[in-house]
Amino acid sequence: MNIQELTKGIYGCSCGRDHRCPIDVVDISQTALDSLPEYVKAYERILIVADRNTSKACGDRVFSFLEKKVTSYVVLENNGDGLVVPNEEKIAEIESYFDGNDLILGVGSGVINDLCKYVSFEKDVPYFIVATAPSMDGYASAGAAMILQGMKVTTGARPPKGILADPTVLKDAPFEMIKAGYGDIVGKFSCLNDWTLSHVINGEYLCETVWQLMYDTAVAVKDLAAGIMAKDEASVQKLMEALVVAGIAMAYVGNSRPASGSEHHLSHFFEITGILDRKPYFCHGIDVAYASVVTAEIREKILRAKPSYQPFRKTRFETEIRRIYKSSADGVIALQEKLGWHEQNNETVVKERWDQIIEVLKEAPSRREMLAMLEAVGLDYAEFEAMYGDRKIQDAKRYAKDLKDRYSVLWLADQYVPEAIDLDPGKIKVVAMDLDGTLCQHKSHLPEENKEALLALKERYTLLMSGAGMCERIFHQMEEFPVNVLGTYGMQYCEYDPGTGTLKKVFDEVASCDKESVRQRIDALRERFGFTEYRGESVEYHASGCVTFPILGMKAIQEEKLAFDPDRKKRRAILAEVKTAFPEYNVFVGGSSSFDMAPKPYDKAYALKKYAEAHGLKPEEIVYIGDDYGEGGNDESVFLSEFHYLPIDDYREFPETVKCLLR
């Protein structure tokens, strides 16, 4: 593989475009660092950037070669959980050392490369990178993968003028980083399939020459697994060359399409959510490798299905995005509003080209083949599942695509074949659910079709009701349907006795309540927000220790209650204030005109955790179905927890919602 030849570009390509690469020099050899002074002889004011690890690996050596030309040698400290994060803080730190420099020289791998690429572009000066690990494919690319305003974004920049690497340094990099580079390359099988898929469905530009270059590179790296495991210098050098080729391929087409698809979107998802939630995550290339197994499985499921357009539910989508991406949610929502893909219905095109789509998907490696590639370098997929858990992986399948503006198999599955990304019913043991709004109208009996769906579920799973009311009330409202019941936010639990057809109480917990203190605080809230006129009692005390704050009073007219706050905006506007006033309670926006309060720690998530512990169940073995998952809803705690959650917006949709559990 003659990389230096590739840097000269391809002109008159069969795709109709010329492919340029602005890199002057690529030197991956044992003499690369010795040649560094010659490569940078035209520059007089050099800013070197490294971190604590890369400065030791070869940064100090680089500095010694160029000391007379170096204005500053910046060694970055960690600003994350043991990591240097490429964010605004580190950009500002590097820029603070910039002093009329005519070259930035990075010593490191992914993060150092991206930071130097970003700052050099902002300052309009060239940069070189001295690679210390064959860990990722962004060395030669034009984009800088940054985390800005908490979002993983790829900003437009320029490739480096030079890429240098000494294989004796590369092979001594942490083995996880070497495996990451391997993972990044074998992930190309997934991204190339996505590129072809979008070409078929959307008519997206595809260059067969670049596609084949990247495919051949991925095949070659797959065959290096044994040498990589042995940290063989020649194998590691070839891996590094492959990573540079990937960057050149991106430069050829002007974006990252030849090297990044659904598997990269999943990897970005785990990184972003890890940072937001302060949870651990694998380095990028290893996540890419594992994610390629996930996307392979999705493709295999699509092969067994038929497409059917799924209407976009904007409110549910935004609620889910805010749950997952938290402070970064606005950016994700804004991106998708700009793209408008969620509202596009291309079902006619997809169905017309379905046979062609199937043939494309068949070309990608199978899940088994991807697992074999990972196992060849000691990557255990079970570690991926243990790191993230079923719910997070499930979220990634559905919402990782929304981080980017690139079509992939994730879009195809979400919009036309949802069963390909639905949760795995084979892992579920318990189906828990809410009653009012989920299975029936408020305080009404079960519709016949929902009862039939429950009976079908009962043949496969243990069923569990979880409600705000008492167990007996829930049981009777369901007309004695044979089901176990968690009542009063988990303060009460009853099991169905098939011998008597009744509920048997397992526990019934009661909390104390300082009624006078509660009344005084409710009176104060009424004065503050103007709710001083009400009918009947101002507060309802329950035997369990729970409390209801009926804004219109205990004897309010039903029509008045229904008209008071139908969209819950009034109560959500003051929810934080009510929570502050009652720190010892979990507060919910209840009914049509009230706040319900359960003594802490009781809520539906806590109830399910207790149930799971008592029955020896893992969270991923329970799925919850509920309608009240918005801000302040009594299902929100489960929605935000590690339990699987199936949202429902209309009880009449219950049979359709549970189809994924009955396949």
XYZ file of C-alpha atoms in Angstrom:
663
model
C 0.000 0.000 0.000
C 1.665 3.218 -1.188
C 0.101 5.884 0.985
C 2.292 8.649 -0.341
C 0.906 7.878 -3.791
C -2.656 8.157 -2.458
C -1.923 11.637 -1.136
C -1.481 12.775 -4.759
C -5.199 12.213 -5.333
C -7.261 10.620 -8.087
C -8.177 12.675 -11.127
C -10.774 11.776 -13.724
C -12.403 9.201 -11.453
C -15.225 7.107 -12.930
C -17.610 8.720 -10.419
C -17.196 11.993 -12.285
C -15.247 13.770 -9.595
C -11.616 14.524 -8.906
C -10.365 13.374 -5.505
C -7.795 15.533 -3.780
C -5.789 15.066 -0.616
C -3.968 18.110 0.840
C -1.490 16.066 2.908
C 2.137 16.702 1.959
C 3.856 13.859 3.771
C 2.982 10.529 5.364
C 5.901 8.718 6.956
C 5.200 5.602 9.006
C 8.637 4.146 9.591
C 11.355 3.739 12.195
C 13.111 6.803 10.767
C 10.024 9.055 10.729
C 10.933 11.051 13.847
C 14.546 11.404 12.794
C 13.273 12.995 9.570
C 10.954 15.393 11.400
C 13.341 18.396 11.352
C 13.599 18.111 7.579
C 9.817 17.895 7.147
C 9.195 21.075 9.176
C 12.223 23.075 8.053
C 9.997 25.742 6.468
C 8.414 26.616 9.842
C 9.992 28.889 12.451
C 7.480 29.189 15.308
C 6.112 25.812 16.370
C 3.552 25.103 19.084
C 3.732 21.487 20.342
C 0.672 19.921 22.010
C 0.703 16.607 23.885
C -0.761 15.078 27.039
C 0.889 13.408 30.030
C 1.037 10.012 28.364
C 2.062 11.063 24.865
C 4.723 13.433 26.110
C 6.435 10.427 27.665
C 5.825 8.210 24.635
C 7.680 10.509 22.243
C 6.647 14.125 22.864
C 9.821 14.915 24.784
C 11.847 13.393 21.967
C 10.015 15.533 19.390
C 10.659 18.619 21.504
C 14.373 17.813 21.674
C 14.566 17.688 17.866
C 12.854 21.060 17.405
C 13.606 22.914 20.642
C 15.031 26.030 18.976
C 11.851 26.541 16.946
C 9.352 25.745 19.705
C 7.561 28.707 21.308
C 5.572 26.533 23.728
C 5.330 22.850 24.598
C 1.826 22.349 26.013
C 1.169 19.183 28.012
C -2.580 18.914 28.615
C -3.966 17.594 31.885
C -7.096 15.466 32.112
C -10.385 17.361 32.273
C -12.671 14.336 32.357
C -12.749 11.079 34.263
C -9.073 10.299 33.684
C -9.312 11.612 30.118
C -8.543 14.682 28.085
C -11.883 15.747 26.582
C -11.788 17.750 23.303
C -14.076 20.527 24.489
C -14.133 24.302 24.896
C -11.876 24.156 27.956
C -9.010 22.462 26.120
C -9.456 24.599 23.012
C -9.063 27.715 25.158
C -6.019 26.239 26.900
C -4.205 25.576 23.621
C -5.184 28.947 22.191
C -3.811 30.687 25.284
C -0.322 29.478 24.251
C -0.709 30.488 20.609
C 1.786 33.267 19.869
C 2.044 33.991 16.182
C 2.874 30.377 15.445
C 3.199 29.166 11.865
C 2.781 25.457 12.747
C 0.945 23.429 15.386
C 2.471 20.010 16.002
C 0.399 17.466 17.897
C 1.885 14.440 19.589
C -0.775 11.886 20.411
C -3.761 10.101 18.923
C -7.486 10.880 18.659
C -8.099 13.720 21.094
C -4.772 15.500 20.540
C -5.214 15.189 16.785
C -8.744 16.627 16.900
C -7.788 19.506 19.186
C -4.797 20.466 17.031
C -6.873 20.126 13.876
C -9.589 22.369 15.328
C -7.250 25.077 16.668
C -5.079 25.100 13.541
C -8.170 25.653 11.410
C -9.423 28.423 13.696
C -6.005 30.116 13.611
C -5.540 29.402 9.887
C -2.153 27.735 10.287
C -1.095 24.212 9.213
C -0.531 21.344 11.601
C 1.420 18.105 11.738
C 0.551 15.084 13.861
C 3.042 12.630 15.326
C 0.910 9.578 16.062
C 1.542 7.629 19.247
C -1.127 4.938 18.838
C -2.893 3.232 15.906
C -6.203 3.862 17.641
C -8.508 5.679 15.206
C -8.970 6.719 11.593
C -9.160 10.493 11.960
C -5.483 11.283 11.467
C -5.880 12.161 7.782
C -9.500 13.331 7.802
C -10.691 16.911 7.399
C -13.166 16.763 10.281
C -12.393 17.354 13.944
C -14.456 15.205 16.310
C -15.206 17.551 19.199
C -17.508 17.760 22.184
C -18.958 21.256 22.107
C -21.782 22.379 24.382
C -21.957 18.774 25.537
C -22.629 17.504 21.998
C -20.466 15.180 19.927
C -19.950 17.123 16.697
C -17.637 16.795 13.727
C -16.552 20.283 12.729
C -15.223 21.162 9.321
C -11.458 21.736 9.342
C -8.457 20.599 7.258
C -6.295 17.473 7.216
C -2.766 17.792 8.596
C 0.102 18.711 6.327
C 2.061 15.789 7.704
C 1.438 12.489 9.488
C 4.405 10.795 11.105
C 4.600 7.634 13.167
C 7.336 5.348 14.435
C 6.110 1.698 14.520
C 8.324 1.020 17.556
C 6.306 3.675 19.420
C 2.965 2.487 18.010
C 3.408 -1.135 19.075
C 4.102 -0.049 22.651
C 0.844 1.898 22.887
C -1.714 0.514 25.372
C -3.126 -2.631 23.797
C -6.687 -1.325 24.198
C -5.772 1.516 21.830
C -4.356 -0.898 19.267
C -7.516 -2.992 19.482
C -9.494 0.230 19.090
C -7.740 0.935 15.795
C -8.525 -2.569 14.597
C -12.151 -2.114 15.675
C -12.397 1.205 13.870
C -11.300 -0.442 10.623
C -13.421 -3.614 10.773
C -16.340 -1.278 11.472
C -15.956 -0.118 7.867
C -17.883 -3.185 6.714
C -20.913 -1.678 8.447
C -20.437 1.905 7.286
C -19.798 0.923 3.668
C -23.038 -1.047 3.688
C -24.831 2.036 5.019
C -23.317 4.118 2.224
C -24.632 1.707 -0.396
C -28.012 1.573 1.365
C -28.408 5.341 1.240
C -27.302 5.342 -2.399
C -30.118 2.902 -3.211
C -32.837 4.577 -1.126
C -31.918 8.251 -1.334
C -29.746 8.469 -4.412
C -26.821 9.644 -2.293
C -23.522 10.078 -4.139
C -21.270 7.008 -3.978
C -17.811 6.608 -5.490
C -17.124 2.956 -6.292
C -13.359 3.566 -6.397
C -13.269 5.041 -2.888
C -15.738 2.407 -1.653
C -13.501 -0.402 -2.963
C -10.359 1.206 -1.546
C -11.928 1.244 1.906
C -13.375 -2.259 1.581
C -10.037 -3.759 0.535
C -8.382 -1.959 3.437
C -10.887 -3.440 5.897
C -10.337 -6.959 4.517
C -6.564 -6.572 4.849
C -6.824 -5.439 8.476
C -9.192 -8.297 9.331
C -6.415 -10.659 8.270
C -3.915 -8.933 10.595
C -5.635 -10.083 13.790
C -3.021 -12.679 14.797
C -0.149 -10.253 14.270
C -1.961 -7.539 16.190
C -2.523 -9.910 19.112
C 1.228 -10.549 19.132
C 1.913 -6.778 18.880
C 3.993 -7.590 15.849
C 5.621 -4.382 14.634
C 4.899 -5.002 10.947
C 1.224 -5.752 11.657
C 0.852 -2.660 13.804
C 2.495 -0.578 11.059
C 0.005 -1.926 8.493
C -2.856 -1.133 10.864
C -1.618 2.449 11.171
C -1.367 2.708 7.395
C -4.955 1.468 7.081
C -6.152 4.128 9.530
C -4.444 6.815 7.456
C -5.990 5.425 4.267
C -9.416 5.774 5.871
C -8.706 9.443 6.483
C -7.538 9.926 2.925
C -10.743 8.267 1.680
C -12.724 10.802 3.690
C -10.665 13.633 2.208
C -11.370 12.271 -1.271
C -15.150 12.595 -0.918
C -15.175 15.618 1.354
C -16.926 13.974 4.306
C -16.682 10.955 6.595
C -19.110 8.730 4.658
C -16.429 6.145 3.596
C -15.467 5.566 7.219
C -18.467 6.328 9.431
C -22.002 4.984 9.549
C -24.461 3.453 11.982
C -21.688 1.784 14.008
C -20.027 5.183 14.564
C -23.337 6.773 15.524
C -23.762 4.103 18.188
C -20.219 4.708 19.414
C -20.852 8.461 19.621
C -24.047 7.714 21.545
C -22.200 5.767 24.233
C -19.525 8.451 24.517
C -21.965 11.366 24.746
C -24.305 9.676 27.217
C -21.303 8.484 29.216
C -20.072 12.050 29.556
C -23.550 13.411 30.341
C -24.299 10.697 32.907
C -20.734 10.498 34.227
C -20.708 6.789 33.390
C -17.792 4.779 31.954
C -17.558 4.024 28.253
C -15.130 2.209 25.973
C -12.688 4.113 23.794
C -14.107 5.024 20.409
C -12.745 2.242 18.212
C -13.700 -0.520 20.633
C -17.234 0.840 20.826
C -17.265 0.935 17.008
C -16.282 -2.736 16.926
C -18.981 -3.767 19.369
C -21.537 -1.531 17.657
C -20.808 -3.305 14.368
C -22.173 -6.472 15.958
C -25.336 -4.563 16.895
C -25.812 -3.204 13.378
C -25.164 -6.638 11.880
C -27.962 -8.042 14.030
C -30.295 -5.232 12.935
C -29.605 -6.009 9.286
C -30.311 -9.701 9.833
C -33.665 -8.886 11.448
C -34.622 -6.602 8.562
C -33.911 -9.453 6.144
C -36.736 -11.417 7.799
C -39.264 -8.550 7.730
C -41.446 -6.478 5.435
C -41.385 -2.660 5.486
C -44.264 -0.621 6.865
C -44.034 3.117 7.548
C -44.251 4.130 11.223
C -45.806 7.603 11.729
C -43.589 10.037 13.610
C -44.706 10.909 17.148
C -43.048 14.237 17.786
C -44.017 14.676 21.444
C -42.856 11.191 22.387
C -39.651 11.645 20.379
C -38.767 14.893 22.134
C -39.550 13.418 25.546
C -37.253 10.473 24.857
C -34.500 12.728 23.496
C -34.639 14.882 26.645
C -34.463 11.774 28.837
C -31.414 10.463 27.003
C -29.449 13.560 26.003
C -30.399 15.855 28.901
C -28.553 19.172 28.541
C -27.657 18.327 24.941
C -31.236 17.511 23.931
C -32.034 20.907 22.388
C -29.160 20.520 19.937
C -30.302 17.039 18.891
C -33.905 18.167 18.436
C -32.810 21.245 16.464
C -30.683 19.103 14.139
C -33.567 16.758 13.368
C -36.007 19.635 12.877
C -33.579 21.101 10.350
C -33.205 17.784 8.506
C -36.921 16.959 8.554
C -36.255 13.260 7.973
C -38.613 12.063 10.700
C -41.589 13.569 8.879
C -40.602 12.152 5.488
C -42.540 9.118 4.313
C -40.572 7.303 1.598
C -42.528 4.072 1.973
C -43.304 3.914 -1.763
C -39.605 4.132 -2.659
C -38.585 1.661 0.045
C -41.173 -0.910 -1.052
C -40.356 -0.476 -4.749
C -36.665 -1.050 -4.047
C -37.075 -3.613 -1.281
C -35.513 -6.485 -3.224
C -32.488 -4.299 -3.988
C -32.304 -3.188 -0.337
C -32.313 -6.816 0.783
C -29.453 -7.641 -1.566
C -27.442 -4.716 -0.158
C -28.020 -5.809 3.441
C -26.979 -9.373 2.616
C -23.550 -8.099 1.522
C -22.608 -7.015 5.057
C -20.902 -9.487 7.409
C -23.286 -11.405 9.637
C -23.447 -10.989 13.387
C -21.529 -14.242 13.782
C -18.811 -13.071 11.391
C -18.453 -9.747 13.196
C -18.195 -11.534 16.551
C -15.420 -13.718 15.122
C -13.486 -10.618 14.007
C -13.732 -9.179 17.513
C -12.821 -12.414 19.250
C -9.719 -12.660 17.064
C -8.227 -9.695 18.961
C -9.644 -10.562 22.367
C -12.743 -8.358 22.332
C -15.533 -10.037 24.301
C -19.028 -8.855 23.349
C -20.272 -9.821 26.810
C -18.149 -6.979 28.222
C -20.019 -4.538 25.988
C -23.382 -5.825 27.221
C -22.209 -5.659 30.830
C -20.849 -2.117 30.430
C -24.013 -0.568 29.023
C -26.926 -2.867 29.865
C -29.907 -3.738 27.724
C -31.847 -0.489 28.168
C -28.970 1.738 27.084
C -28.174 -0.452 24.096
C -31.860 -0.392 23.206
C -31.898 3.407 23.428
C -28.830 3.565 21.199
C -30.491 1.470 18.487
C -33.382 3.906 18.310
C -31.853 7.302 19.093
C -28.140 7.241 18.181
C -29.075 8.123 14.601
C -30.441 11.477 15.789
C -26.971 12.698 16.709
C -25.971 12.943 13.052
C -27.213 14.023 9.637
C -26.377 10.766 7.922
C -28.706 8.041 6.678
C -28.007 4.494 7.826
C -29.664 1.187 8.600
C -30.803 2.749 11.897
C -33.129 5.075 9.968
C -34.448 2.234 7.840
C -35.243 0.185 10.928
C -36.797 3.021 12.913
C -39.078 4.228 10.148
C -40.008 1.001 8.365
C -38.939 -2.123 10.309
C -39.243 -1.295 14.040
C -39.121 -4.957 15.029
C -35.424 -4.894 14.034
C -34.657 -2.540 16.924
C -37.354 -3.528 19.405
C -36.288 -5.026 22.706
C -35.583 -8.746 22.740
C -38.663 -10.475 24.209
C -36.569 -13.541 24.938
C -34.815 -11.652 27.747
C -38.021 -10.419 29.404
C -39.557 -12.301 32.324
C -41.931 -9.739 33.852
C -44.269 -7.283 32.139
C -45.240 -4.531 34.567
C -47.743 -1.845 33.705
C -49.824 1.070 34.791
C -53.627 0.885 34.695
C -55.440 4.183 34.032
C -54.484 5.617 30.650
C -52.436 2.544 29.786
C -54.954 -0.302 29.890
C -58.204 1.613 30.224
C -59.813 4.985 30.729
C -59.545 6.576 34.173
C -61.376 4.440 36.748
C -62.944 2.273 34.015
C -62.914 -1.444 33.321
C -60.627 -3.100 30.787
C -61.724 -3.005 27.139
C -62.155 -6.513 25.764
C -59.312 -6.195 23.240
C -56.907 -5.125 25.996
C -58.002 -8.016 28.171
C -57.254 -10.387 25.283
C -53.798 -8.834 24.889
C -53.164 -9.308 28.617
C -54.176 -12.960 28.399
C -51.723 -13.457 25.519
C -48.969 -11.803 27.567
C -49.828 -13.928 30.589
C -49.058 -17.099 28.619
C -45.427 -15.959 28.253
C -44.643 -13.643 31.147
C -45.361 -12.875 34.759
C -47.702 -9.860 34.802
C -47.461 -7.135 37.401
C -49.657 -4.100 37.910
C -48.016 -1.017 39.410
C -50.298 1.772 40.505
C -50.766 4.795 42.710
C -53.944 3.372 44.254
C -54.490 0.530 46.713
C -54.034 -3.013 45.441
C -57.665 -4.011 45.997
C -58.971 -0.972 44.098
C -56.755 -1.804 41.124
C -57.757 -5.486 41.280
C -61.492 -4.715 41.347
C -61.216 -2.134 38.568
C -59.650 -4.900 36.474
C -62.622 -7.131 37.347
C -60.423 -9.548 39.310
C -58.059 -10.244 36.432
C -55.434 -12.751 37.686
C -52.435 -10.510 38.243
C -50.055 -9.502 41.035
C -50.315 -5.875 42.131
C -47.904 -3.274 43.479
C -50.035 -0.546 45.017
C -49.476 2.905 46.479
C -46.136 3.428 44.714
C -44.770 0.199 46.158
C -45.932 0.628 49.757
C -48.289 -2.296 49.242
C -47.882 -5.595 47.409
C -50.418 -8.372 46.833
C -50.141 -11.622 44.914
C -52.991 -13.309 43.116
C -54.153 -16.561 44.710
C -55.500 -18.835 41.941
C -57.116 -21.107 44.530
C -59.453 -18.413 45.847
C -59.394 -15.961 42.947
C -58.442 -13.190 45.355
C -55.398 -11.136 46.283
C -53.143 -12.224 49.126
C -51.398 -9.381 50.908
C -47.605 -9.774 51.047
C -46.821 -6.441 52.706
C -48.588 -3.199 53.479
C -46.295 -0.429 54.649
C -47.454 2.789 56.303
C -45.534 6.033 56.754
C -46.180 8.678 59.371
C -47.530 12.045 58.294
C -47.293 15.392 60.096
C -50.730 16.545 58.996
C -50.476 20.015 60.494
C -47.165 20.702 58.810
C -48.506 19.419 55.490
C -51.620 21.622 55.783
C -49.562 24.719 56.575
C -47.308 24.186 53.582
C -50.263 23.616 51.263
C -51.912 26.775 52.597
C -48.708 28.678 51.873
C -48.609 27.313 48.309
C -52.237 28.306 47.794
C -51.486 31.859 48.904
C -48.383 32.060 46.737
C -50.014 30.839 43.532
C -53.566 32.153 44.016
C -55.346 28.860 44.674
C -57.214 30.199 47.702
C -60.705 29.341 46.463
C -61.587 25.666 46.606
C -64.459 23.320 47.463
C -64.333 21.013 50.469
C -61.109 20.030 52.218
C -57.821 21.628 51.179
C -55.819 18.405 51.484
C -56.446 14.659 51.453
C -54.522 12.391 53.839
C -54.310 8.706 52.942
C -53.942 5.847 55.410
C -50.663 4.844 53.759
C -49.061 8.190 54.564
C -49.476 9.508 51.021
C -50.974 12.953 50.518
C -53.040 14.589 47.776
C -53.005 18.335 47.199
C -56.322 18.943 45.366
C -55.903 22.427 43.937
C -59.661 22.874 43.450
C -60.530 21.126 46.716
C -61.825 17.693 47.628
C -65.390 18.468 46.524
C -64.610 20.214 43.260
C -67.062 19.706 40.404
C -65.817 17.164 37.870
C -66.245 19.532 34.896
C -64.163 22.175 36.689
C -61.404 19.663 37.403
C -61.246 18.459 33.800
C -61.111 22.017 32.471
C -58.526 23.269 34.974
C -55.269 21.940 33.530
C -55.863 19.454 30.686
C -52.324 19.753 29.318
C -50.737 19.880 32.827
C -48.849 23.065 31.977
C -50.170 24.946 35.017
C -49.019 22.284 37.443
C -45.722 21.607 35.713
C -44.965 25.321 35.939
C -45.024 25.123 39.738
C -43.907 21.504 40.174
C -40.393 22.473 41.266
C -41.846 24.797 43.942
C -44.110 22.067 45.289
C -41.193 19.642 45.397
C -39.134 22.195 47.306
C -41.958 22.674 49.804
C -42.202 18.898 50.377
C -38.640 17.531 50.328
C -39.658 14.403 52.225
C -42.112 13.384 49.482
C -41.918 12.331 45.864
C -44.331 14.696 44.127
C -46.371 13.829 41.029
C -48.724 15.750 38.778
C -51.794 13.653 39.557
C -55.277 13.353 38.110
C -56.676 16.408 36.361
C -56.146 19.082 39.006
C -54.003 17.823 41.859
C -50.541 16.873 43.081
C -50.000 13.411 44.556
C -47.246 12.901 47.111
C -45.690 9.644 48.260
C -43.254 9.521 51.185
C -39.700 9.016 49.970
C -38.263 6.710 48.723
C -41.538 5.363 47.328
C -42.257 5.752 43.634
C -42.861 3.250 40.845
C -39.170 2.815 40.026
C -38.361 2.128 43.674
C -41.263 -0.336 43.792
C -39.935 -2.224 40.777
C -36.407 -2.291 42.210
C -37.711 -3.825 45.443
C -39.762 -6.315 43.471
C -36.786 -7.266 41.287
C -34.526 -7.757 44.302
C -37.136 -9.859 46.101
C -37.639 -12.102 43.064
C -34.010 -12.383 41.966
C -34.553 -10.463 38.739
C -32.246 -8.176 36.797
C -33.630 -4.815 35.606
C -33.267 -5.901 31.977
C -35.660 -8.796 32.669
C -38.535 -6.409 33.397
C -40.361 -4.172 30.951
C -42.789 -1.487 32.087
C -45.666 -0.092 30.035
C -47.071 3.299 30.996
C -48.661 6.471 29.670
C -47.688 9.004 32.362
C -44.001 9.323 31.503
C -43.759 13.090 31.010
C -42.447 15.618 33.532
C -44.075 15.004 36.903
C -45.922 11.898 35.729
C -46.161 8.980 38.123
C -44.528 6.712 35.528
C -41.641 9.135 34.977
C -39.386 7.520 37.584
C -39.523 4.222 35.664
C -39.118 6.021 32.338
C -35.868 7.534 33.652
C -34.634 4.294 35.230
C -32.702 1.308 33.896
C -35.877 -0.750 33.370
C -37.108 -1.247 29.822
C -39.997 1.102 29.112
C -42.689 0.925 26.435
C -44.455 4.299 26.241
C -48.126 4.427 25.347
C -50.165 7.546 24.604
C -53.651 6.059 24.322
C -54.974 2.975 26.101
C -56.564 1.887 22.819
C -53.043 1.376 21.450
C -52.215 -1.269 24.067
C -52.582 -4.335 21.776
C -50.354 -2.702 19.147
C -47.797 -1.591 21.770
C -47.287 -5.114 23.125
C -46.917 -6.804 19.743
C -43.141 -6.596 20.152
C -43.478 -8.825 23.236
C -45.634 -11.394 21.475
C -43.490 -12.081 18.405
